[in-house]
CSV table of C-alpha atoms and ligand atoms in Angstrom, one decimal:
chain,number,residue,atom,x,y,z
U,1,MET,CA,-84.4,-42.0,-152.6
U,2,ALA,CA,-85.5,-39.5,-149.9
U,3,ALA,CA,-82.8,-36.9,-149.0
U,4,SER,CA,-82.9,-38.0,-145.3
U,5,LEU,CA,-81.9,-41.5,-146.3
U,6,SER,CA,-79.0,-40.6,-148.6
U,7,ASP,CA,-75.4,-40.7,-147.6
U,8,SER,CA,-74.5,-37.1,-148.2
U,9,PRO,CA,-74.9,-34.8,-145.2
U,10,ARG,CA,-78.3,-33.0,-144.9
U,11,GLY,CA,-77.8,-29.3,-145.2
U,12,VAL,CA,-79.5,-27.4,-142.4
U,13,ALA,CA,-80.2,-23.7,-142.1
U,14,VAL,CA,-80.6,-22.9,-138.5
U,15,PHE,CA,-82.5,-19.6,-138.3
U,16,GLY,CA,-82.3,-18.3,-134.8
U,17,SER,CA,-79.1,-20.3,-134.0
U,18,THR,CA,-78.2,-18.2,-130.9
U,19,GLY,CA,-81.5,-18.9,-129.1
U,20,SER,CA,-82.6,-21.7,-126.9
U,21,ILE,CA,-83.8,-23.9,-129.7
U,22,GLY,CA,-81.0,-22.8,-132.1
U,23,ARG,CA,-78.3,-23.8,-129.6
U,24,ASN,CA,-80.0,-27.2,-128.9
U,25,ALA,CA,-80.1,-27.7,-132.7
U,26,LEU,CA,-76.4,-27.1,-133.1
U,27,GLU,CA,-75.8,-29.7,-130.4
U,28,VAL,CA,-77.8,-32.2,-132.4
U,29,ILE,CA,-75.8,-31.3,-135.5
U,30,ARG,CA,-72.5,-31.6,-133.7
U,31,ALA,CA,-73.5,-35.0,-132.4
U,32,SER,CA,-74.7,-36.2,-135.8
U,33,ARG,CA,-71.4,-37.6,-136.9
U,34,GLY,CA,-71.5,-35.7,-140.2
U,35,ARG,CA,-75.0,-36.7,-141.4
U,36,LEU,CA,-76.2,-33.1,-140.7
U,37,ARG,CA,-74.3,-30.0,-141.7
U,38,ALA,CA,-75.0,-26.4,-140.6
U,39,VAL,CA,-75.1,-24.6,-144.0
U,40,ALA,CA,-76.4,-21.3,-142.5
U,41,ILE,CA,-76.9,-19.8,-139.0
U,42,SER,CA,-78.6,-16.5,-138.1
U,43,ALA,CA,-79.0,-14.1,-135.2
U,44,HIS,CA,-80.5,-10.7,-134.5
U,45,HIS,CA,-78.5,-9.1,-131.7
U,46,ARG,CA,-76.2,-11.7,-130.1
U,47,LEU,CA,-73.6,-11.4,-132.8
U,48,ASP,CA,-70.6,-12.4,-130.6
U,49,ARG,CA,-72.3,-15.7,-130.0
U,50,LEU,CA,-73.1,-16.0,-133.7
U,51,GLU,CA,-69.5,-15.4,-134.7
U,52,GLU,CA,-68.3,-18.0,-132.2
U,53,GLN,CA,-70.7,-20.5,-133.7
U,54,ALA,CA,-69.5,-19.6,-137.2
U,55,GLN,CA,-65.8,-20.1,-136.1
U,56,GLU,CA,-66.7,-23.6,-134.9
U,57,LEU,CA,-69.0,-24.8,-137.7
U,58,ALA,CA,-67.7,-22.9,-140.7
U,59,PRO,CA,-71.2,-22.6,-142.3
U,60,ARG,CA,-71.6,-21.4,-145.9
U,61,PHE,CA,-73.7,-18.4,-144.7
U,62,VAL,CA,-73.9,-16.3,-141.6
U,63,ILE,CA,-77.0,-14.0,-141.4
U,64,ALA,CA,-77.2,-11.0,-139.2
U,65,THR,CA,-80.9,-9.9,-139.4
U,66,ASP,CA,-80.6,-6.5,-137.7
U,67,PRO,CA,-78.6,-4.3,-140.1
U,68,GLN,CA,-77.7,-1.8,-137.4
U,69,ALA,CA,-76.3,-4.4,-135.0
U,70,ALA,CA,-74.5,-6.0,-138.0
U,71,ALA,CA,-72.9,-2.6,-138.9
U,72,GLU,CA,-71.6,-2.1,-135.3
U,73,HIS,CA,-70.1,-5.6,-135.1
U,74,ALA,CA,-66.4,-6.0,-136.1
U,75,TRP,CA,-66.7,-9.5,-137.8
U,76,SER,CA,-63.0,-10.1,-137.4
U,77,GLY,CA,-63.2,-13.9,-136.9
U,78,LEU,CA,-65.4,-15.2,-139.7
U,79,PRO,CA,-64.0,-18.3,-141.5
U,80,LYS,CA,-62.6,-17.6,-145.0
U,81,ASN,CA,-65.3,-19.4,-146.9
U,82,THR,CA,-68.2,-18.1,-144.9
U,83,GLU,CA,-70.3,-15.4,-146.5
U,84,LEU,CA,-71.9,-12.7,-144.3
U,85,LEU,CA,-75.4,-11.6,-145.3
U,86,VAL,CA,-77.2,-8.8,-143.6
U,87,GLY,CA,-81.0,-8.0,-143.2
U,88,PRO,CA,-84.1,-10.1,-142.8
U,89,GLU,CA,-84.5,-10.7,-146.6
U,90,ALA,CA,-81.3,-12.7,-146.5
U,91,LEU,CA,-83.2,-15.4,-144.6
U,92,GLU,CA,-85.6,-15.8,-147.5
U,93,ARG,CA,-82.7,-16.0,-150.0
U,94,VAL,CA,-80.9,-18.7,-148.0
U,95,ALA,CA,-84.1,-20.6,-147.4
U,96,ALA,CA,-84.2,-21.3,-151.1
U,97,ASP,CA,-80.5,-22.0,-151.6
U,98,ALA,CA,-79.6,-25.3,-153.2
U,99,GLU,CA,-77.3,-26.3,-150.4
U,100,VAL,CA,-80.2,-26.1,-147.9
U,101,ASP,CA,-82.3,-29.3,-147.5
U,102,THR,CA,-83.9,-28.3,-144.2
U,103,VAL,CA,-84.7,-25.0,-142.6
U,104,LEU,CA,-84.9,-25.1,-138.8
U,105,ALA,CA,-87.3,-22.3,-138.1
U,106,ALA,CA,-86.2,-21.2,-134.6
U,107,ILE,CA,-86.6,-17.4,-134.7
U,108,VAL,CA,-88.9,-16.2,-132.0
U,109,GLY,CA,-92.2,-14.4,-132.9
U,110,SER,CA,-93.7,-13.1,-136.1
U,111,ALA,CA,-90.1,-12.2,-137.3
U,112,GLY,CA,-89.9,-15.9,-138.3
U,113,LEU,CA,-92.9,-15.9,-140.6
U,114,HIS,CA,-91.5,-14.8,-144.0
U,115,SER,CA,-88.4,-17.1,-144.0
U,116,THR,CA,-90.6,-20.1,-143.0
U,117,LEU,CA,-93.0,-19.3,-145.9
U,118,ALA,CA,-90.0,-18.9,-148.2
U,119,ALA,CA,-88.7,-22.3,-147.2
U,120,LEU,CA,-92.1,-24.0,-147.9
U,121,ARG,CA,-92.3,-22.2,-151.2
U,122,ALA,CA,-88.9,-23.5,-152.1
U,123,LYS,CA,-90.1,-27.0,-151.3
U,124,LYS,CA,-87.7,-27.6,-148.4
U,125,ARG,CA,-88.3,-29.5,-145.2
U,126,VAL,CA,-89.2,-27.1,-142.5
U,127,ALA,CA,-88.5,-28.2,-138.9
U,128,LEU,CA,-90.9,-25.8,-137.3
U,129,ALA,CA,-90.2,-24.4,-133.8
U,130,ASN,CA,-91.6,-21.0,-134.7
U,131,LYS,CA,-95.2,-21.8,-133.9
U,132,GLU,CA,-96.1,-18.2,-134.6
U,133,THR,CA,-96.0,-19.0,-138.3
U,134,LEU,CA,-99.0,-21.3,-138.0
U,135,VAL,CA,-100.7,-19.1,-135.4
U,136,MET,CA,-100.5,-16.1,-137.7
U,137,ALA,CA,-100.8,-17.6,-141.1
U,138,GLY,CA,-102.3,-21.1,-140.5
U,139,PRO,CA,-104.8,-20.8,-143.4
U,140,LEU,CA,-102.1,-19.7,-145.8
U,141,VAL,CA,-99.7,-22.5,-144.8
U,142,ARG,CA,-102.5,-25.0,-145.0
U,143,ARG,CA,-103.3,-23.9,-148.6
U,144,MET,CA,-99.6,-24.2,-149.5
U,145,LEU,CA,-99.3,-27.7,-148.1
U,146,ASP,CA,-102.6,-28.8,-149.7
U,147,GLN,CA,-101.5,-27.8,-153.2
U,148,PRO,CA,-101.3,-30.9,-155.5
U,149,THR,CA,-97.6,-30.3,-156.0
U,150,SER,CA,-97.0,-30.2,-152.3
U,151,CYS,CA,-97.4,-32.9,-149.8
U,152,LYS,CA,-99.4,-32.9,-146.6
U,153,ASN,CA,-98.2,-36.3,-145.5
U,154,ALA,CA,-94.6,-35.9,-144.8
U,155,ALA,CA,-94.1,-39.7,-145.1
U,156,LEU,CA,-94.6,-39.4,-148.8
U,157,ALA,CA,-92.2,-36.6,-149.4
U,158,ASN,CA,-89.1,-37.1,-151.5
U,159,GLY,CA,-87.3,-33.8,-151.1
U,160,LYS,CA,-89.2,-32.2,-154.0
U,161,VAL,CA,-92.2,-31.2,-152.0
U,162,ALA,CA,-92.6,-29.0,-149.0
U,163,GLU,CA,-92.5,-30.8,-145.7
U,164,LEU,CA,-93.6,-29.4,-142.3
U,165,ILE,CA,-92.3,-31.3,-139.4
U,166,PRO,CA,-93.1,-30.0,-135.9
U,167,VAL,CA,-90.4,-29.3,-133.3
U,168,ASP,CA,-92.7,-28.1,-130.6
U,169,SER,CA,-92.5,-31.1,-128.2
U,170,GLU,CA,-96.3,-31.5,-128.0
U,171,HIS,CA,-96.8,-31.4,-131.8
U,172,SER,CA,-93.9,-33.7,-132.3
U,173,ALA,CA,-95.5,-36.2,-129.9
U,174,ILE,CA,-98.9,-36.0,-131.8
U,175,PHE,CA,-97.1,-36.3,-135.1
U,176,GLN,CA,-95.4,-39.5,-133.9
U,177,SER,CA,-98.6,-40.8,-132.3
U,178,LEU,CA,-100.7,-40.2,-135.4
U,179,GLY,CA,-98.7,-43.0,-137.1
U,180,CYS,CA,-100.7,-45.6,-135.1
U,181,GLY,CA,-104.0,-45.1,-136.8
U,182,LYS,CA,-105.9,-43.5,-139.8
U,183,GLY,CA,-107.0,-39.8,-139.7
U,184,SER,CA,-110.6,-40.9,-139.7
U,185,GLU,CA,-110.0,-43.0,-136.5
U,186,VAL,CA,-108.8,-40.0,-134.5
U,187,GLU,CA,-111.3,-39.0,-131.7
U,188,ARG,CA,-109.2,-36.1,-130.4
U,189,ILE,CA,-105.7,-35.0,-129.8
U,190,VAL,CA,-104.7,-34.0,-126.3
U,191,LEU,CA,-102.0,-31.5,-125.7
U,192,THR,CA,-100.3,-31.8,-122.4
U,193,ALA,CA,-99.2,-28.7,-120.4
U,194,SER,CA,-96.9,-28.5,-117.4
U,195,GLY,CA,-99.1,-25.7,-116.0
U,196,GLY,CA,-96.1,-23.4,-115.7
U,197,PRO,CA,-94.7,-21.9,-112.5
U,198,PHE,CA,-98.2,-20.7,-111.3
U,199,ARG,CA,-100.2,-23.9,-111.7
U,200,THR,CA,-101.3,-23.9,-108.1
U,201,TRP,CA,-101.4,-20.2,-107.5
U,202,SER,CA,-104.7,-18.5,-106.5
U,203,ARG,CA,-106.1,-15.5,-108.3
U,204,GLU,CA,-104.8,-13.2,-105.5
U,205,GLN,CA,-101.3,-14.6,-105.8
U,206,LEU,CA,-101.4,-14.3,-109.6
U,207,ALA,CA,-102.1,-10.6,-109.1
U,208,GLN,CA,-98.7,-10.2,-107.4
U,209,VAL,CA,-96.5,-12.1,-109.9
U,210,THR,CA,-93.1,-10.5,-110.5
U,211,ILE,CA,-91.0,-10.6,-113.8
U,212,ASP,CA,-88.4,-12.9,-112.2
U,213,GLU,CA,-91.1,-15.3,-110.9
U,214,ALA,CA,-92.7,-15.5,-114.4
U,215,LEU,CA,-89.3,-16.2,-116.0
U,216,ALA,CA,-88.6,-19.2,-113.8
U,217,HIS,CA,-90.2,-22.3,-115.5
U,218,PRO,CA,-90.3,-25.5,-113.5
U,219,THR,CA,-89.5,-28.0,-116.2
U,220,TRP,CA,-88.3,-26.4,-119.4
U,221,ASP,CA,-85.3,-24.1,-120.1
U,222,MET,CA,-86.5,-21.7,-122.9
U,223,GLY,CA,-86.2,-18.2,-124.2
U,224,PRO,CA,-87.9,-15.4,-122.3
U,225,LYS,CA,-91.0,-14.8,-124.6
U,226,ILE,CA,-92.1,-18.5,-124.5
U,227,THR,CA,-91.3,-18.7,-120.8
U,228,ILE,CA,-93.8,-15.9,-120.1
U,229,ASP,CA,-96.3,-17.5,-122.5
U,230,SER,CA,-96.0,-20.7,-120.4
U,231,ALA,CA,-96.7,-18.8,-117.2
U,232,THR,CA,-99.9,-17.2,-118.6
U,233,MET,CA,-100.7,-20.4,-120.5
U,234,MET,CA,-100.8,-18.4,-123.7
U,235,ASN,CA,-98.2,-20.8,-125.0
U,236,LYS,CA,-100.8,-23.6,-124.8
U,237,ALA,CA,-103.4,-21.3,-126.4
U,238,LEU,CA,-101.0,-20.7,-129.3
U,239,GLU,CA,-100.3,-24.5,-129.5
U,240,VAL,CA,-104.0,-25.2,-129.8
U,241,ILE,CA,-104.1,-22.9,-132.9
U,242,GLU,CA,-100.8,-24.4,-134.2
U,243,ALA,CA,-102.3,-27.9,-133.9
U,244,ARG,CA,-105.5,-26.9,-135.6
U,245,TRP,CA,-103.6,-25.9,-138.8
U,246,LEU,CA,-100.7,-28.4,-138.6
U,247,PHE,CA,-103.0,-31.4,-138.3
U,248,ASP,CA,-105.9,-29.8,-140.2
U,249,LEU,CA,-108.3,-30.7,-137.3
U,250,PRO,CA,-111.4,-29.0,-136.2
U,251,VAL,CA,-111.1,-27.3,-132.8
U,252,GLU,CA,-113.6,-29.7,-131.3
U,253,LYS,CA,-111.0,-32.5,-131.7
U,254,ILE,CA,-108.3,-30.7,-129.7
U,255,GLY,CA,-108.1,-30.9,-125.9
U,256,VAL,CA,-105.6,-29.7,-123.2
U,257,VAL,CA,-104.7,-31.5,-120.0
U,258,ILE,CA,-102.3,-30.4,-117.2
U,259,HIS,CA,-99.5,-32.9,-116.7
U,260,PRO,CA,-96.9,-31.3,-114.4
U,261,GLN,CA,-94.1,-33.8,-115.0
U,262,SER,CA,-93.8,-33.0,-118.7
U,263,THR,CA,-92.9,-36.6,-119.4
U,264,ILE,CA,-95.9,-37.3,-121.7
U,265,HIS,CA,-95.5,-34.8,-124.4
U,266,SER,CA,-99.0,-35.2,-125.9
U,267,MET,CA,-101.4,-37.9,-126.9
U,268,VAL,CA,-103.8,-39.0,-129.6
U,269,GLU,CA,-107.1,-40.6,-128.5
U,270,TYR,CA,-108.6,-43.0,-131.1
U,271,VAL,CA,-112.3,-43.7,-131.6
U,272,ASP,CA,-112.0,-47.1,-129.8
U,273,GLY,CA,-110.8,-45.3,-126.7
U,274,SER,CA,-107.1,-46.3,-127.1
U,275,ILE,CA,-104.7,-43.5,-126.3
U,276,VAL,CA,-101.3,-43.3,-127.9
U,277,ALA,CA,-98.8,-41.1,-126.2
U,278,GLN,CA,-95.2,-40.1,-126.7
U,279,LEU,CA,-93.0,-40.0,-123.6
U,280,GLY,CA,-89.5,-38.7,-123.0
U,281,PRO,CA,-87.4,-36.4,-120.8
U,282,PRO,CA,-88.1,-32.7,-121.2
U,283,ASP,CA,-85.2,-32.2,-123.6
U,284,MET,CA,-85.8,-30.2,-126.8
U,285,ARG,CA,-82.9,-32.0,-128.5
U,286,LEU,CA,-85.2,-35.0,-128.9
U,287,PRO,CA,-88.0,-33.4,-131.1
U,288,ILE,CA,-85.3,-31.3,-132.9
U,289,GLN,CA,-83.4,-34.4,-133.9
U,290,TYR,CA,-86.6,-36.2,-134.8
U,291,ALA,CA,-87.6,-33.4,-137.2
U,292,LEU,CA,-84.1,-33.2,-138.8
U,293,ASP,CA,-83.6,-36.9,-139.2
U,294,TYR,CA,-87.2,-37.9,-139.9
U,295,PRO,CA,-88.2,-40.7,-140.7
U,296,GLN,CA,-85.1,-42.2,-139.1
U,297,ARG,CA,-84.5,-42.6,-135.4
U,298,LEU,CA,-80.8,-42.5,-134.5
U,299,PRO,CA,-78.7,-42.2,-131.4
U,300,GLY,CA,-78.4,-38.6,-130.3
U,301,PRO,CA,-77.3,-36.3,-127.4
U,302,ALA,CA,-80.7,-36.1,-125.6
U,303,GLU,CA,-81.0,-37.4,-122.1
U,304,LYS,CA,-82.7,-40.7,-121.5
U,305,LEU,CA,-85.4,-41.3,-118.9
U,306,ASP,CA,-83.9,-42.7,-115.7
U,307,TRP,CA,-85.9,-45.9,-115.1
U,308,THR,CA,-84.2,-46.6,-111.7
U,309,ARG,CA,-86.2,-43.6,-110.3
U,310,ARG,CA,-89.8,-43.6,-109.3
U,311,HIS,CA,-91.9,-41.6,-111.8
U,312,HIS,CA,-95.4,-40.1,-111.4
U,313,LEU,CA,-97.7,-39.3,-114.2
U,314,ASP,CA,-100.3,-36.9,-112.9
U,315,PHE,CA,-103.1,-35.3,-114.9
U,316,GLU,CA,-105.6,-32.6,-114.0
U,317,PRO,CA,-108.0,-30.5,-115.9
U,318,ALA,CA,-106.9,-27.1,-117.2
U,319,ASP,CA,-108.3,-24.2,-115.2
U,320,PHE,CA,-109.8,-21.8,-117.7
U,321,ASP,CA,-110.8,-19.3,-115.0
U,322,ARG,CA,-107.3,-18.7,-113.6
U,323,PHE,CA,-105.7,-19.0,-117.0
U,324,PRO,CA,-108.1,-17.2,-119.4
U,325,ALA,CA,-105.6,-17.3,-122.3
U,326,LEU,CA,-106.7,-20.9,-123.0
U,327,GLU,CA,-110.2,-19.7,-123.9
U,328,LEU,CA,-108.7,-17.2,-126.4
U,329,GLY,CA,-106.7,-19.9,-128.0
U,330,PHE,CA,-109.7,-22.2,-128.5
U,331,GLN,CA,-111.7,-19.2,-129.8
U,332,CYS,CA,-109.1,-18.2,-132.3
U,333,ALA,CA,-108.5,-21.8,-133.4
U,334,GLY,CA,-112.3,-22.0,-134.1
U,335,ALA,CA,-112.6,-18.7,-135.8
U,336,GLY,CA,-109.5,-19.0,-138.0
U,337,GLY,CA,-108.9,-16.3,-140.6
U,338,THR,CA,-107.2,-13.2,-139.1
U,339,SER,CA,-107.8,-13.9,-135.4
U,340,GLY,CA,-104.6,-15.9,-134.9
U,341,ALA,CA,-102.4,-13.1,-136.3
U,342,VAL,CA,-104.1,-10.5,-134.1
U,343,LEU,CA,-103.8,-12.6,-130.9
U,344,ASN,CA,-100.2,-13.4,-131.7
U,345,ALA,CA,-99.1,-9.8,-132.3
U,346,ALA,CA,-101.1,-8.5,-129.3
U,347,ASN,CA,-99.6,-11.1,-127.1
U,348,GLU,CA,-96.0,-10.5,-128.3
U,349,ALA,CA,-96.4,-6.8,-127.6
U,350,ALA,CA,-98.1,-7.4,-124.3
U,351,VAL,CA,-95.3,-9.8,-123.2
U,352,GLN,CA,-92.7,-7.2,-124.2
U,353,SER,CA,-94.6,-4.5,-122.1
U,354,PHE,CA,-94.7,-6.9,-119.2
U,355,LEU,CA,-91.0,-7.6,-119.4
U,356,GLU,CA,-90.4,-3.8,-119.5
U,357,GLY,CA,-92.5,-3.4,-116.3
U,358,GLU,CA,-95.3,-1.5,-118.1
U,359,LEU,CA,-98.0,-4.1,-117.8
U,360,HIS,CA,-99.0,-6.3,-115.0
U,361,PHE,CA,-98.9,-10.1,-115.4
U,362,THR,CA,-102.7,-10.4,-115.1
U,363,GLU,CA,-103.2,-7.6,-117.7
U,364,ILE,CA,-101.6,-9.5,-120.5
U,365,VAL,CA,-104.6,-11.6,-121.4
U,366,PRO,CA,-107.3,-8.9,-121.0
U,367,ALA,CA,-105.2,-6.6,-123.2
U,368,CYS,CA,-105.1,-9.3,-125.9
U,369,ARG,CA,-108.8,-10.0,-125.6
U,370,SER,CA,-109.7,-6.4,-126.1
U,371,ILE,CA,-107.6,-6.0,-129.2
U,372,LEU,CA,-109.0,-9.3,-130.6
U,373,GLU,CA,-112.6,-8.1,-130.0
U,374,ALA,CA,-111.8,-4.7,-131.7
U,375,HIS,CA,-110.4,-6.2,-134.9
U,376,ASP,CA,-112.3,-6.6,-138.1
U,377,HIS,CA,-112.3,-10.4,-138.7
U,378,ASP,CA,-111.7,-11.7,-142.2
U,379,ALA,CA,-112.1,-15.5,-142.8
U,380,ASN,CA,-109.7,-15.5,-145.9
U,381,PRO,CA,-106.9,-13.1,-145.4
U,382,THR,CA,-104.0,-12.4,-147.7
U,383,LEU,CA,-100.4,-12.3,-146.4
U,384,ASP,CA,-100.3,-8.5,-146.8
U,385,GLN,CA,-103.5,-8.3,-144.6
U,386,LEU,CA,-101.9,-10.4,-141.9
U,387,VAL,CA,-98.7,-8.4,-141.9
U,388,GLU,CA,-100.8,-5.2,-141.6
U,389,LEU,CA,-102.9,-6.6,-138.8
U,390,ASP,CA,-99.7,-7.7,-137.0
U,391,ARG,CA,-98.6,-4.0,-137.1
U,392,TRP,CA,-102.0,-2.7,-136.1
U,393,ALA,CA,-102.4,-5.1,-133.1
U,394,ARG,CA,-99.0,-4.0,-131.7
U,395,GLU,CA,-99.9,-0.4,-131.9
U,396,GLU,CA,-103.2,-1.1,-130.2
U,397,ILE,CA,-101.4,-2.8,-127.3
U,398,HIS,CA,-99.2,0.3,-127.0
U,399,THR,CA,-102.3,2.5,-126.8
U,400,TRP,CA,-103.9,0.1,-124.3
U,401,VAL,CA,-100.7,0.2,-122.1
U,402,CYS,CA,-100.6,4.0,-122.3
U,403,ALA,CA,-104.3,4.5,-121.5
B,1,NAP,N1,-87.3,-22.8,-126.2
B,1,NAP,C1,-88.1,-23.9,-126.3
B,1,NAP,O1,-87.9,-24.8,-125.6
B,1,NAP,C2,-89.2,-23.9,-127.3
B,1,NAP,C3,-90.0,-25.0,-127.4
B,1,NAP,C4,-91.0,-25.1,-128.4
B,1,NAP,C5,-91.1,-24.1,-129.3
B,1,NAP,N2,-90.3,-23.0,-129.2
B,1,NAP,C6,-90.5,-21.9,-130.2
B,1,NAP,O2,-89.2,-21.8,-130.8
B,1,NAP,C7,-89.0,-20.4,-131.2
B,1,NAP,C8,-87.7,-19.9,-130.6
B,1,NAP,O3,-87.8,-19.9,-129.2
B,1,NAP,P1,-86.5,-19.8,-128.3
B,1,NAP,O4,-87.0,-20.1,-126.9
B,1,NAP,O5,-85.4,-20.5,-128.8
B,1,NAP,O6,-86.3,-18.2,-128.4
B,1,NAP,P2,-85.0,-17.4,-128.0
B,1,NAP,O7,-84.1,-18.2,-127.1
B,1,NAP,O8,-85.4,-16.0,-127.5
B,1,NAP,O9,-84.2,-17.2,-129.4
B,1,NAP,C9,-84.8,-16.5,-130.5
B,1,NAP,C10,-83.9,-16.5,-131.7
B,1,NAP,O10,-84.5,-15.7,-132.7
B,1,NAP,C11,-83.6,-14.6,-133.0
B,1,NAP,N3,-84.4,-13.4,-133.2
B,1,NAP,C12,-85.0,-12.6,-132.2
B,1,NAP,N4,-85.6,-11.6,-132.8
B,1,NAP,C13,-85.4,-11.7,-134.1
B,1,NAP,C14,-85.8,-10.9,-135.3
B,1,NAP,N5,-86.6,-9.8,-135.1
B,1,NAP,N6,-85.4,-11.3,-136.5
B,1,NAP,C15,-84.7,-12.4,-136.6
B,1,NAP,N7,-84.2,-13.2,-135.6
B,1,NAP,C16,-84.6,-12.8,-134.4
B,1,NAP,C17,-82.7,-14.5,-131.8
B,1,NAP,O11,-81.5,-13.8,-132.1
B,1,NAP,P3,-80.6,-13.1,-130.9
B,1,NAP,O12,-80.1,-14.2,-130.1
B,1,NAP,O13,-79.5,-12.4,-131.6
B,1,NAP,O14,-81.5,-12.2,-130.2
B,1,NAP,C18,-82.5,-15.9,-131.4
B,1,NAP,O15,-81.5,-16.5,-132.3
B,1,NAP,C19,-90.3,-19.6,-130.7
B,1,NAP,O16,-91.2,-19.5,-131.7
B,1,NAP,C20,-90.8,-20.6,-129.6
B,1,NAP,O17,-92.2,-20.4,-129.4
B,1,NAP,C21,-89.3,-22.9,-128.3
C-alpha cells in the first residue's frame, strides 16, 4: 500500500522551516491530526525561530546549515531526543534517513539543490517549493525521474520510487489539471501570473522603483527573494523553465497570462479547446498540503473562497516589453542545458545587489541577460559543471555591478 495511505504518520523533513513556505508547512503538519510528523527542520540564520519550532514539534533532527551561526547560538532549549546537525551536508544525510518519507524542499535559491537531489536519489517523495532545483538542473532531474527504477507518473508511485510533487501554486494547479486528460491531448499549459506590484506601471515609473515598493506584493506573502522576482516577473520566467522540466513539455506548449486576482492558479488547455483550471484562495497551505498528502484530499487549515462575495476573473496578455525577464525565461526553457543554471545564479546575485542598494530595479534583467549571453552553453552538463557555472555567474554579476 502507498505510504500516503497507510495509518502510520508520514515523516516529513522540512528543509527551510523558518521561511515563508516552511512556516506554512508546519501549520499544515500541526493541523494534520497526527497523519504528518515533522522528522527534521532546518534553517540557516534564524536559529531562535528554529529552536522555538524544535521545542514545539520535538523533531528527530534539527539542522543548522550555517556552521558559524550554529556555533554562535546557545542551543539551550532543544528537546532531549532531538539531535542537532550542523552544515549543509547534514541536509543530504537526513534526506536519505529511513524515518523521512517526504522532503519538503523549501530552502530558497541554489542552496536547495543538493538536498533535493539527495532526496530524489534516496527515492523519497519531494514536495518541491525550491523551483531553483529544476531551473538549474532540470535536465539532470529529468534523467533521474526517467530512469526505469524511478517513476515519472507520481500516481504509480509506491514509496520505493522517487516522486516529485510541485508546491509552487501554478505547477500544483497544472499537476492537478493534467489528471483530466492524456499527455498527448494537451495543447498547452498556461501559467497565470498576478503581474506583481508594477503590473500597470509605465517604463518611466519602473525606472524609479524603490526596494520597499518592490517588496510589497499585492496578493502573496512570500520571502524577499521571490517577492522581488515577482516584481520583475523573473519568478514567472523561472516557473516557465520549472514547468518545462517538471512536465517534460516543449517550450512551445507553455504560455503565460496575467490574472491579477490570483484565484486561478494555472490551466491546461486540451486539443479540443477545453480548458481545465484549478482555483482557490492565494494560500500556500493548499498546494503544500496537496503535495504532502497526495493523492488524498483532506480537510486542512487553508482559507476557503468566500462565495458570498463578488469575484472577478480578469485576464490580460503578458507585456514582454515592460517585463523582459519573461523572454529570458522562454529562451532558457528552449535552450535547456546550462542556461537555466546561469540565469538562476545571475538573478540571485542581481536580486541580492538590488536589495543592498547596489543595482537599480530595471538593471536586474539586463545584468542577467549579459551574463547569459557571455556563457559557454553546453546542452548536456554534469552536476559539477552546473555548480561551477553557478559560482561563475555570481562573480560575473559582481563584476557587472562594480563596472
Ligand atoms: N513563499 C512563497 O509563497 C513561495 C511560493 C512558491 C514557491 N516558493 C519557493 O519556495 C522557496 C522558499 O521560498 P520562501 O519564500 O519560503 O523563502 P524564505 O522565506 O526566504 O525562506 C527561505 C528558507 O531557506 C533557508 N535558507 C536561506 N539560505 C539558505 C542557505 N544558504 N542554506 C540553507 N538554507 C537556507 C532560510 O533559513 P533562515 O530563515 O535561517 O534564513 C529559510 O528557512 C523558494 O525557492 C521559492 O521560490 C515560495
